GROMACS .gro file of C-alpha atoms in nm:
model
  479
    1MET     CA    1   0.000   0.000   0.000
    2LYS     CA    2   0.135   0.345  -0.090
    3ASP     CA    3   0.194   0.608   0.176
    4TYR     CA    4  -0.053   0.837   0.002
    5GLU     CA    5  -0.366   0.755  -0.193
    6PRO     CA    6  -0.543   1.021  -0.402
    7LEU     CA    7  -0.910   1.081  -0.342
    8SER     CA    8  -1.133   0.982  -0.631
    9GLY     CA    9  -1.294   1.268  -0.819
   10VAL     CA   10  -1.633   1.200  -0.655
   11ASP     CA   11  -1.489   1.175  -0.302
   12ALA     CA   12  -1.293   1.496  -0.356
   13ALA     CA   13  -1.609   1.668  -0.478
   14TRP     CA   14  -1.796   1.580  -0.158
   15LEU     CA   15  -1.501   1.690   0.055
   16ARG     CA   16  -1.496   2.032  -0.111
   17MET     CA   17  -1.871   2.077  -0.073
   18ASP     CA   18  -1.824   2.122   0.302
   19GLU     CA   19  -1.952   2.466   0.407
   20PRO     CA   20  -2.030   2.610   0.752
   21THR     CA   21  -2.397   2.634   0.650
   22ASN     CA   22  -2.410   2.278   0.509
   23LEU     CA   23  -2.159   2.029   0.646
   24MET     CA   24  -2.113   1.718   0.434
   25THR     CA   25  -2.145   1.485   0.733
   26ILE     CA   26  -2.375   1.183   0.747
   27THR     CA   27  -2.521   1.169   1.097
   28SER     CA   28  -2.693   0.863   1.245
   29VAL     CA   29  -2.848   0.767   1.577
   30LEU     CA   30  -2.849   0.409   1.703
   31VAL     CA   31  -3.074   0.344   2.004
   32LEU     CA   32  -3.000   0.042   2.228
   33GLU     CA   33  -3.261  -0.107   2.458
   34ASP     CA   34  -2.992  -0.198   2.714
   35ALA     CA   35  -2.724   0.026   2.862
   36MET     CA   36  -2.373   0.027   2.715
   37ASP     CA   37  -2.058   0.164   2.878
   38LEU     CA   38  -1.781   0.354   2.700
   39ALA     CA   39  -1.521   0.078   2.739
   40THR     CA   40  -1.748  -0.175   2.567
   41LEU     CA   41  -1.825   0.060   2.278
   42ARG     CA   42  -1.455   0.128   2.224
   43GLU     CA   43  -1.390  -0.245   2.224
   44ILE     CA   44  -1.659  -0.297   1.959
   45VAL     CA   45  -1.523  -0.014   1.743
   46ALA     CA   46  -1.166  -0.145   1.775
   47GLU     CA   47  -1.278  -0.493   1.673
   48ARG     CA   48  -1.536  -0.419   1.406
   49PHE     CA   49  -1.492  -0.068   1.267
   50VAL     CA   50  -1.138   0.057   1.229
   51GLY     CA   51  -1.032  -0.255   1.042
   52PHE     CA   52  -1.168  -0.052   0.748
   53THR     CA   53  -0.848   0.136   0.666
   54ARG     CA   54  -1.029   0.452   0.567
   55PHE     CA   55  -1.127   0.517   0.930
   56ARG     CA   56  -0.759   0.540   1.025
   57GLN     CA   57  -0.676   0.780   0.741
   58ARG     CA   58  -0.687   1.157   0.738
   59ILE     CA   59  -0.689   1.407   0.451
   60ARG     CA   60  -0.356   1.539   0.327
   61SER     CA   61  -0.340   1.837   0.094
   62ALA     CA   62  -0.092   1.817  -0.193
   63SER     CA   63  -0.022   2.013  -0.510
   64SER     CA   64  -0.177   1.730  -0.712
   65GLY     CA   65  -0.494   1.729  -0.501
   66GLU     CA   66  -0.624   1.584  -0.176
   67GLN     CA   67  -0.483   1.250  -0.061
   68TRP     CA   68  -0.556   0.987   0.202
   69GLU     CA   69  -0.278   0.911   0.447
   70LEU     CA   70  -0.264   0.692   0.756
   71ASP     CA   71  -0.286   0.912   1.064
   72PRO     CA   72   0.043   0.851   1.251
   73HIS     CA   73  -0.120   0.980   1.570
   74PHE     CA   74  -0.446   0.786   1.543
   75ASP     CA   75  -0.607   0.761   1.885
   76LEU     CA   76  -0.934   0.572   1.914
   77THR     CA   77  -1.023   0.748   2.237
   78GLN     CA   78  -1.043   1.079   2.048
   79HIS     CA   79  -1.305   0.935   1.812
   80VAL     CA   80  -1.526   0.746   2.059
   81ARG     CA   81  -1.632   0.956   2.354
   82ARG     CA   82  -1.921   0.986   2.598
   83ALA     CA   83  -2.168   1.267   2.663
   84ALA     CA   84  -2.470   1.320   2.886
   85LEU     CA   85  -2.806   1.473   2.803
   86PRO     CA   86  -2.955   1.749   3.019
   87GLY     CA   87  -3.294   1.757   3.189
   88ASP     CA   88  -3.512   1.450   3.135
   89ALA     CA   89  -3.255   1.298   2.897
   90GLY     CA   90  -3.537   1.195   2.664
   91LYS     CA   91  -3.607   1.213   2.292
   92ALA     CA   92  -3.632   1.594   2.288
   93GLU     CA   93  -3.291   1.628   2.451
   94LEU     CA   94  -3.138   1.369   2.217
   95GLN     CA   95  -3.278   1.551   1.914
   96GLU     CA   96  -3.129   1.876   2.047
   97ARG     CA   97  -2.788   1.712   2.090
   98VAL     CA   98  -2.800   1.569   1.736
   99SER     CA   99  -2.897   1.912   1.604
  100GLU     CA  100  -2.599   2.068   1.783
  101LEU     CA  101  -2.356   1.812   1.639
  102MET     CA  102  -2.495   1.860   1.288
  103SER     CA  103  -2.373   2.219   1.312
  104THR     CA  104  -2.025   2.119   1.437
  105PRO     CA  105  -1.754   2.039   1.180
  106LEU     CA  106  -1.529   1.736   1.217
  107ASP     CA  107  -1.159   1.794   1.286
  108ARG     CA  108  -0.976   1.798   0.950
  109ASN     CA  109  -0.650   1.706   1.126
  110LYS     CA  110  -0.788   1.365   1.218
  111PRO     CA  111  -0.980   1.089   1.035
  112LEU     CA  112  -1.320   1.237   0.957
  113TRP     CA  113  -1.552   1.044   1.186
  114HIS     CA  114  -1.672   1.048   1.545
  115LEU     CA  115  -1.900   0.841   1.770
  116GLU     CA  116  -2.062   0.985   2.082
  117LEU     CA  117  -2.213   0.755   2.343
  118ILE     CA  118  -2.510   0.868   2.550
  119GLU     CA  119  -2.484   0.609   2.825
  120ASP     CA  120  -2.820   0.685   2.988
  121TYR     CA  121  -3.105   0.717   2.740
  122ALA     CA  122  -3.461   0.581   2.770
  123GLY     CA  123  -3.351   0.296   2.996
  124GLY     CA  124  -3.071   0.202   2.757
  125SER     CA  125  -2.813   0.397   2.556
  126ALA     CA  126  -2.783   0.592   2.232
  127ILE     CA  127  -2.492   0.633   1.991
  128ILE     CA  128  -2.458   0.938   1.766
  129ALA     CA  129  -2.235   0.857   1.469
  130ARG     CA  130  -2.092   1.125   1.238
  131ILE     CA  131  -1.897   1.028   0.926
  132HIS     CA  132  -1.789   1.261   0.647
  133HIS     CA  133  -1.946   1.204   0.306
  134CYS     CA  134  -1.601   1.194   0.139
  135ILE     CA  135  -1.536   0.860   0.313
  136ALA     CA  136  -1.836   0.691   0.156
  137ASP     CA  137  -2.196   0.734   0.050
  138GLY     CA  138  -2.492   0.658   0.273
  139ILE     CA  139  -2.549   0.306   0.139
  140ALA     CA  140  -2.193   0.197   0.218
  141LEU     CA  141  -2.182   0.376   0.554
  142VAL     CA  142  -2.504   0.212   0.671
  143GLN     CA  143  -2.349  -0.126   0.592
  144VAL     CA  144  -2.032  -0.032   0.781
  145LEU     CA  145  -2.235   0.083   1.082
  146LEU     CA  146  -2.425  -0.245   1.073
  147SER     CA  147  -2.086  -0.417   1.097
  148LEU     CA  148  -2.082  -0.298   1.459
  149THR     CA  149  -2.358  -0.550   1.531
  150ASP     CA  150  -2.307  -0.914   1.629
  151GLU     CA  151  -2.506  -1.043   1.331
  152TYR     CA  152  -2.334  -0.839   1.059
  153PHE     CA  153  -1.972  -0.833   1.175
  154ASP     CA  154  -1.741  -1.011   0.932
  155PRO     CA  155  -1.367  -0.926   0.941
  156SER     CA  156  -1.321  -1.080   0.595
  157ARG     CA  157  -1.480  -0.762   0.458
  158PHE     CA  158  -1.190  -0.551   0.584
  159PRO     CA  159  -0.956  -0.442   0.303
  160LYS     CA  160  -0.633  -0.636   0.279
  161THR     CA  161  -0.337  -0.418   0.373
  162LYS     CA  162   0.030  -0.477   0.440
  163ARG     CA  163   0.016  -0.210   0.706
  164SER     CA  164  -0.197  -0.407   0.950
  165SER     CA  165   0.109  -0.432   1.177
  166ARG     CA  166   0.087  -0.055   1.226
  167LEU     CA  167  -0.249  -0.089   1.401
  168PRO     CA  168  -0.232   0.045   1.757
  169GLY     CA  169  -0.229  -0.226   2.023
  170LEU     CA  170  -0.573  -0.116   2.147
  171ILE     CA  171  -0.711  -0.214   1.806
  172ARG     CA  172  -0.485  -0.502   1.703
  173ALA     CA  173  -0.565  -0.741   1.989
  174PRO     CA  174  -0.946  -0.755   1.959
  175LEU     CA  175  -0.924  -0.750   1.580
  176ASN     CA  176  -0.692  -1.052   1.568
  177ALA     CA  177  -0.915  -1.239   1.810
  178ALA     CA  178  -1.221  -1.161   1.604
  179LYS     CA  179  -1.059  -1.284   1.283
  180LYS     CA  180  -0.987  -1.621   1.446
  181ALA     CA  181  -1.333  -1.658   1.596
  182ALA     CA  182  -1.560  -1.528   1.322
  183ASP     CA  183  -1.744  -1.769   1.097
  184ALA     CA  184  -1.819  -1.569   0.783
  185ALA     CA  185  -2.051  -1.836   0.644
  186GLY     CA  186  -2.294  -1.785   0.930
  187LEU     CA  187  -2.320  -1.411   0.893
  188LEU     CA  188  -2.607  -1.225   0.730
  189LEU     CA  189  -2.587  -1.110   0.370
  190ASN     CA  190  -2.655  -0.754   0.274
  191GLU     CA  191  -3.035  -0.724   0.252
  192GLY     CA  192  -3.070  -0.361   0.156
  193ALA     CA  193  -2.859  -0.375  -0.158
  194HIS     CA  194  -3.101  -0.619  -0.321
  195ALA     CA  195  -3.361  -0.342  -0.326
  196MET     CA  196  -3.141  -0.098  -0.513
  197VAL     CA  197  -3.175  -0.013  -0.877
  198ASP     CA  198  -2.964  -0.262  -1.072
  199PRO     CA  199  -2.629  -0.081  -1.122
  200SER     CA  200  -2.530  -0.289  -1.424
  201ARG     CA  201  -2.853  -0.200  -1.605
  202ILE     CA  202  -2.811   0.169  -1.530
  203THR     CA  203  -2.451   0.169  -1.651
  204LEU     CA  204  -2.553  -0.018  -1.966
  205ARG     CA  205  -2.826   0.236  -2.039
  206ALA     CA  206  -2.575   0.515  -1.988
  207LYS     CA  207  -2.345   0.360  -2.250
  208GLN     CA  208  -2.627   0.289  -2.491
  209GLY     CA  209  -2.825   0.608  -2.451
  210MET     CA  210  -2.770   0.934  -2.271
  211SER     CA  211  -2.417   1.070  -2.298
  212LEU     CA  212  -2.258   1.276  -2.025
  213GLY     CA  213  -2.297   1.589  -2.233
  214ALA     CA  214  -2.664   1.519  -2.303
  215ALA     CA  215  -2.733   1.456  -1.936
  216LEU     CA  216  -2.552   1.774  -1.837
  217SER     CA  217  -2.758   1.970  -2.089
  218LYS     CA  218  -3.081   1.821  -1.958
  219LEU     CA  219  -2.991   1.900  -1.597
  220ALA     CA  220  -2.885   2.252  -1.687
  221LEU     CA  221  -3.216   2.317  -1.862
  222ILE     CA  222  -3.430   2.215  -1.565
  223GLY     CA  223  -3.588   2.524  -1.417
  224ALA     CA  224  -3.607   2.614  -1.050
  225ASP     CA  225  -3.889   2.464  -0.847
  226SER     CA  226  -4.155   2.667  -0.665
  227HIS     CA  227  -4.037   2.923  -0.415
  228THR     CA  228  -4.156   2.824  -0.066
  229ARG     CA  229  -4.058   2.896   0.292
  230ILE     CA  230  -3.829   2.590   0.301
  231LYS     CA  231  -3.600   2.750   0.042
  232GLY     CA  232  -3.380   3.051   0.114
  233ASP     CA  233  -3.056   3.171   0.271
  234LEU     CA  234  -2.898   2.923   0.511
  235GLY     CA  235  -2.755   2.971   0.858
  236VAL     CA  236  -2.524   2.754   1.067
  237ALA     CA  237  -2.778   2.618   1.318
  238LYS     CA  238  -2.960   2.296   1.220
  239ASN     CA  239  -3.255   2.095   1.349
  240ALA     CA  240  -3.285   1.717   1.363
  241ALA     CA  241  -3.600   1.521   1.438
  242TRP     CA  242  -3.751   1.180   1.365
  243SER     CA  243  -4.095   1.023   1.363
  244GLY     CA  244  -4.242   0.735   1.554
  245PRO     CA  245  -4.254   0.392   1.385
  246ILE     CA  246  -4.484   0.301   1.098
  247ASP     CA  247  -4.563  -0.065   1.024
  248LEU     CA  248  -4.366  -0.165   0.714
  249ASP     CA  249  -4.609  -0.447   0.635
  250VAL     CA  250  -4.893  -0.194   0.611
  251VAL     CA  251  -4.688   0.016   0.368
  252LYS     CA  252  -4.624  -0.290   0.151
  253LYS     CA  253  -4.989  -0.395   0.149
  254THR     CA  254  -5.096  -0.044   0.053
  255ALA     CA  255  -4.837  -0.030  -0.227
  256HIS     CA  256  -4.941  -0.372  -0.355
  257ALA     CA  257  -5.306  -0.266  -0.363
  258ILE     CA  258  -5.230   0.009  -0.614
  259ASP     CA  259  -4.953  -0.169  -0.808
  260ALA     CA  260  -4.692   0.072  -0.675
  261LYS     CA  261  -4.364   0.044  -0.486
  262VAL     CA  262  -4.311   0.108  -0.117
  263ASN     CA  263  -4.097   0.406  -0.215
  264ASP     CA  264  -4.386   0.555  -0.418
  265VAL     CA  265  -4.624   0.540  -0.122
  266LEU     CA  266  -4.374   0.687   0.123
  267LEU     CA  267  -4.270   0.971  -0.110
  268GLY     CA  268  -4.637   1.039  -0.176
  269ALA     CA  269  -4.683   1.071   0.201
  270VAL     CA  270  -4.382   1.305   0.216
  271ALA     CA  271  -4.545   1.524  -0.049
  272GLY     CA  272  -4.861   1.534   0.163
  273ALA     CA  273  -4.655   1.616   0.474
  274LEU     CA  274  -4.493   1.916   0.304
  275ARG     CA  275  -4.835   2.031   0.181
  276TYR     CA  276  -4.960   2.002   0.540
  277TYR     CA  277  -4.661   2.206   0.661
  278LEU     CA  278  -4.728   2.489   0.417
  279ASP     CA  279  -5.100   2.483   0.502
  280GLU     CA  280  -5.022   2.505   0.874
  281HIS     CA  281  -4.820   2.820   0.806
  282GLY     CA  282  -5.095   2.975   0.595
  283ASP     CA  283  -4.908   2.943   0.264
  284SER     CA  284  -5.080   2.872  -0.064
  285THR     CA  285  -5.012   2.529  -0.216
  286GLU     CA  286  -5.197   2.580  -0.545
  287GLY     CA  287  -4.969   2.484  -0.833
  288VAL     CA  288  -4.675   2.429  -0.596
  289SER     CA  289  -4.414   2.160  -0.664
  290ILE     CA  290  -4.120   2.100  -0.434
  291ARG     CA  291  -3.830   1.933  -0.614
  292GLY     CA  292  -3.613   1.684  -0.434
  293MET     CA  293  -3.275   1.536  -0.525
  294ILE     CA  294  -3.264   1.159  -0.476
  295PRO     CA  295  -2.941   0.954  -0.455
  296VAL     CA  296  -2.953   0.641  -0.673
  297ASN     CA  297  -2.722   0.355  -0.580
  298LEU     CA  298  -2.476   0.247  -0.852
  299ARG     CA  299  -2.293  -0.003  -0.634
  300PRO     CA  300  -2.312  -0.376  -0.721
  301ILE     CA  301  -2.449  -0.593  -0.441
  302GLU     CA  302  -2.118  -0.771  -0.387
  303LYS     CA  303  -1.946  -0.436  -0.326
  304ALA     CA  304  -2.191  -0.302  -0.068
  305PHE     CA  305  -1.916  -0.283   0.196
  306GLU     CA  306  -1.660  -0.098  -0.018
  307LEU     CA  307  -1.611   0.261   0.086
  308GLY     CA  308  -1.612   0.559  -0.148
  309ASN     CA  309  -1.905   0.724  -0.326
  310GLN     CA  310  -2.084   0.532  -0.601
  311PHE     CA  311  -2.420   0.693  -0.660
  312GLY     CA  312  -2.588   0.937  -0.892
  313LEU     CA  313  -2.843   1.209  -0.820
  314VAL     CA  314  -3.178   1.249  -0.990
  315TYR     CA  315  -3.460   1.500  -0.949
  316VAL     CA  316  -3.819   1.420  -0.854
  317ASP     CA  317  -4.100   1.675  -0.821
  318LEU     CA  318  -4.315   1.629  -0.512
  319PRO     CA  319  -4.664   1.736  -0.631
  320ILE     CA  320  -4.762   1.952  -0.335
  321GLY     CA  321  -5.021   2.133  -0.543
  322LEU     CA  322  -5.233   1.823  -0.610
  323SER     CA  323  -5.521   1.808  -0.364
  324GLU     CA  324  -5.599   1.435  -0.401
  325ARG     CA  325  -5.376   1.189  -0.215
  326ALA     CA  326  -5.417   0.920  -0.480
  327GLU     CA  327  -5.301   1.164  -0.747
  328ARG     CA  328  -4.994   1.257  -0.543
  329VAL     CA  329  -4.890   0.895  -0.494
  330MET     CA  330  -4.948   0.799  -0.857
  331ASN     CA  331  -4.769   1.112  -0.980
  332VAL     CA  332  -4.462   1.011  -0.778
  333LYS     CA  333  -4.489   0.652  -0.905
  334HIS     CA  334  -4.492   0.771  -1.267
  335GLN     CA  335  -4.180   0.984  -1.212
  336MET     CA  336  -3.992   0.706  -1.033
  337ASP     CA  337  -4.077   0.456  -1.308
  338GLU     CA  338  -3.929   0.696  -1.565
  339ILE     CA  339  -3.616   0.749  -1.356
  340LYS     CA  340  -3.555   0.375  -1.321
  341ALA     CA  341  -3.586   0.333  -1.697
  342SER     CA  342  -3.334   0.609  -1.770
  343SER     CA  343  -2.958   0.658  -1.745
  344GLU     CA  344  -2.974   0.989  -1.558
  345ALA     CA  345  -2.828   0.851  -1.234
  346ALA     CA  346  -2.519   0.707  -1.403
  347ALA     CA  347  -2.473   1.028  -1.602
  348ALA     CA  348  -2.501   1.237  -1.284
  349PHE     CA  349  -2.234   1.019  -1.123
  350GLY     CA  350  -2.008   1.098  -1.418
  351ILE     CA  351  -2.072   1.468  -1.368
  352LEU     CA  352  -1.975   1.443  -1.000
  353GLU     CA  353  -1.660   1.252  -1.094
  354VAL     CA  354  -1.557   1.526  -1.337
  355LEU     CA  355  -1.638   1.804  -1.089
  356GLY     CA  356  -1.393   1.656  -0.841
  357TYR     CA  357  -1.109   1.742  -1.079
  358PHE     CA  358  -1.230   2.094  -1.156
  359PRO     CA  359  -1.077   2.398  -0.987
  360THR     CA  360  -1.260   2.466  -0.661
  361GLU     CA  361  -1.423   2.785  -0.792
  362LEU     CA  362  -1.579   2.608  -1.091
  363GLU     CA  363  -1.695   2.318  -0.877
  364GLU     CA  364  -1.865   2.555  -0.633
  365GLN     CA  365  -2.047   2.726  -0.920
  366ALA     CA  366  -2.166   2.391  -1.057
  367VAL     CA  367  -2.286   2.273  -0.714
  368ARG     CA  368  -2.474   2.601  -0.666
  369LEU     CA  369  -2.634   2.562  -1.008
  370PHE     CA  370  -2.763   2.209  -0.954
  371SER     CA  371  -2.864   2.255  -0.589
  372SER     CA  372  -3.058   2.571  -0.681
  373LYS     CA  373  -3.297   2.355  -0.884
  374ALA     CA  374  -3.415   2.165  -0.575
  375SER     CA  375  -3.544   2.243  -0.225
  376ALA     CA  376  -3.475   1.910  -0.053
  377VAL     CA  377  -3.266   1.593  -0.058
  378LEU     CA  378  -3.465   1.270  -0.021
  379THR     CA  379  -3.340   0.921   0.067
  380ASN     CA  380  -3.506   0.587   0.132
  381VAL     CA  381  -3.262   0.326   0.264
  382PRO     CA  382  -3.375  -0.028   0.351
  383GLY     CA  383  -3.224  -0.174   0.665
  384PRO     CA  384  -3.222  -0.527   0.812
  385ARG     CA  385  -3.552  -0.706   0.852
  386ASN     CA  386  -3.471  -0.845   1.198
  387HIS     CA  387  -3.347  -0.690   1.522
  388LEU     CA  388  -2.969  -0.676   1.559
  389HIS     CA  389  -2.748  -0.667   1.869
  390MET     CA  390  -2.422  -0.509   1.986
  391LYS     CA  391  -2.247  -0.741   2.231
  392GLY     CA  392  -2.586  -0.884   2.314
  393ARG     CA  393  -2.756  -0.546   2.354
  394ARG     CA  394  -3.062  -0.521   2.131
  395LEU     CA  395  -3.057  -0.242   1.872
  396GLN     CA  396  -3.403  -0.089   1.899
  397HIS     CA  397  -3.393   0.148   1.603
  398ILE     CA  398  -3.161   0.336   1.366
  399MET     CA  399  -3.207   0.681   1.214
  400PRO     CA  400  -2.959   0.819   0.958
  401TRP     CA  401  -2.980   1.171   0.810
  402VAL     CA  402  -2.873   1.272   0.464
  403PRO     CA  403  -2.650   1.582   0.426
  404ARG     CA  404  -2.756   1.869   0.199
  405ALA     CA  405  -2.528   2.023  -0.062
  406GLY     CA  406  -2.510   2.384  -0.175
  407ASN     CA  407  -2.807   2.593  -0.064
  408ILE     CA  408  -3.053   2.309   0.001
  409GLY     CA  409  -3.206   2.358   0.345
  410ILE     CA  410  -3.385   2.032   0.422
  411GLY     CA  411  -3.303   1.663   0.407
  412ILE     CA  412  -3.570   1.395   0.443
  413SER     CA  413  -3.454   1.042   0.525
  414ILE     CA  414  -3.665   0.727   0.529
  415PHE     CA  415  -3.516   0.420   0.697
  416SER     CA  416  -3.668   0.077   0.755
  417TYR     CA  417  -3.554  -0.164   1.023
  418ALA     CA  418  -3.708  -0.472   1.188
  419GLY     CA  419  -4.049  -0.424   1.032
  420GLU     CA  420  -4.072  -0.053   1.107
  421VAL     CA  421  -4.023   0.264   0.901
  422ARG     CA  422  -3.919   0.601   1.043
  423LEU     CA  423  -3.890   0.941   0.880
  424GLY     CA  424  -3.605   1.173   0.974
  425ILE     CA  425  -3.580   1.547   0.911
  426ALA     CA  426  -3.255   1.747   0.905
  427CYS     CA  427  -3.310   2.112   0.826
  428ASP     CA  428  -3.187   2.467   0.853
  429ASP     CA  429  -3.315   2.624   1.175
  430GLY     CA  430  -3.387   2.957   1.008
  431LEU     CA  431  -3.597   2.803   0.730
  432VAL     CA  432  -3.768   2.518   0.917
  433PRO     CA  433  -3.764   2.589   1.292
  434ASP     CA  434  -4.041   2.334   1.357
  435PRO     CA  435  -3.961   2.001   1.179
  436GLU     CA  436  -4.203   1.825   1.415
  437THR     CA  437  -4.487   1.979   1.213
  438ILE     CA  438  -4.363   1.796   0.901
  439LEU     CA  439  -4.343   1.472   1.098
  440GLU     CA  440  -4.696   1.522   1.226
  441GLY     CA  441  -4.811   1.580   0.870
  442PHE     CA  442  -4.631   1.265   0.750
  443GLU     CA  443  -4.795   1.042   1.009
  444ARG     CA  444  -5.139   1.192   0.940
  445GLU     CA  445  -5.093   1.171   0.564
  446PHE     CA  446  -4.979   0.810   0.569
  447ALA     CA  447  -5.271   0.705   0.788
  448GLN     CA  448  -5.511   0.874   0.547
  449ILE     CA  449  -5.345   0.717   0.242
  450VAL     CA  450  -5.390   0.374   0.397
  451GLU     CA  451  -5.751   0.447   0.482
  452SER     CA  452  -5.843   0.593   0.144
  453PHE     CA  453  -5.681   0.320  -0.066
  454ASN     CA  454  -5.831   0.040   0.141
  455GLN     CA  455  -6.174   0.201   0.135
  456SER     CA  456  -6.156   0.210  -0.242
  457ARG     CA  457  -6.099  -0.169  -0.233
  458GLY     CA  458  -6.367  -0.226   0.029
  459ASP     CA  459  -6.115  -0.345   0.292
  460ALA     CA  460  -6.083  -0.244   0.653
  461ALA     CA  461  -5.785  -0.015   0.690
  462PRO     CA  462  -5.505  -0.172   0.895
  463SER     CA  463  -5.340   0.031   1.169
  464PRO     CA  464  -5.036   0.217   1.030
  465THR     CA  465  -4.860   0.195   1.367
  466PRO     CA  466  -4.699  -0.142   1.438
  467THR     CA  467  -4.791  -0.334   1.749
  468ARG     CA  468  -4.494  -0.562   1.693
  469ALA     CA  469  -4.197  -0.546   1.457
  470GLU     CA  470  -4.262  -0.817   1.201
  471ALA     CA  471  -4.026  -0.927   0.926
  472SER     CA  472  -4.151  -0.942   0.568
  473ASP     CA  473  -4.039  -1.123   0.255
  474ASP     CA  474  -4.012  -0.806   0.046
  475ASN     CA  475  -3.746  -0.538   0.063
  476VAL     CA  476  -3.807  -0.164   0.072
  477ASP     CA  477  -3.732   0.005  -0.257
  478ALA     CA  478  -3.454   0.261  -0.244
  479ALA     CA  479  -3.423   0.522  -0.514
   0.00000   0.00000   0.00000
């Protein structure tokens, strides 16, 4: 392995997009039903996390561009620390702490990640994970975070490196023990990647059809979406919030009833939630369309654990102005069907790759141009179907948040786990000071979608809130 490794064009692009008003950090919360102490978490991280070389590398600036280099002063204790919540130490306080960290940049002199343990939370513990987007995209980072669990850990996924002898003793001992004890054949396969758009088909379409220049022209010609209160000048302060659980099986049954995908139903509910938000603030929704940027996975299933960024971005218009819920859902379905049949995602990936080699000033102008055409970033990531554990402690739920590039002020993340779906909001405090209103609208909208579609079929509407996390045979669709 060389001393220095250049960042890929895409990874460099995401590194340079970091701004005080929009940090390119993927933030996640993992809630454990049982308490965990700091020593145990550090042991887990040493055994299951930093074997991925990238988490021991920092950014080095060079005349030829940014490079990865092993941090000669790597200290695990600086990356895994504890914190306490004030007051009742409940969900409101945890959301406030996540919001504060979303506004805090990672230290560029160290590897760009950090875990914070809240030892006392809701009878158990919570872990706030922050990882810079230049290390990997959300799909890969979710898989790496899942490697912290007993069921997903597999040291054979660690990259082979001649420098393993340079691992600090705190890391080397548990890692060596794990490699001897682990039985890779008994570990779970990646479930979420099976729900992704087939990368080989997208790449093939890109070669056969839309060229990079044609895609760039199409993207450049897209006009700005409607001006609403969620779009405007950004500040540093951010807000983070997440919904209660929704029964994934109910989502699937509703989608099946109308010959749609789970993603179509959930994005239709998001459109209704944003309509509800504007209504609650007395804003007109007639003719309004809020455009979202959606990451599309281009990573083959067998490479789900490789770090780096391998995704494209596509636009979808959330039809806020449509008054009928059925119309909103079917409008989203039609758009998503067109996206899946096109090569736009692969072409957008090529654009990001090229931007990473542009001078910083030109890259910033391009990012501003493309982000100005949208008001939100939307993700839907499928997680494991069964409950996972960390050293025997049950992982109750996971909530990751997508970062926002340029002047986009709101990110909406959908994540499924153990038969439940949750919606997460990450937003600019000046534009959206009350994300709970969007979450309220989402829960109301989804319940009404379920009721209306089942009434049209003459069925009794099932409860959208799960009484028990049930596994299902189908995977959530991820755009």
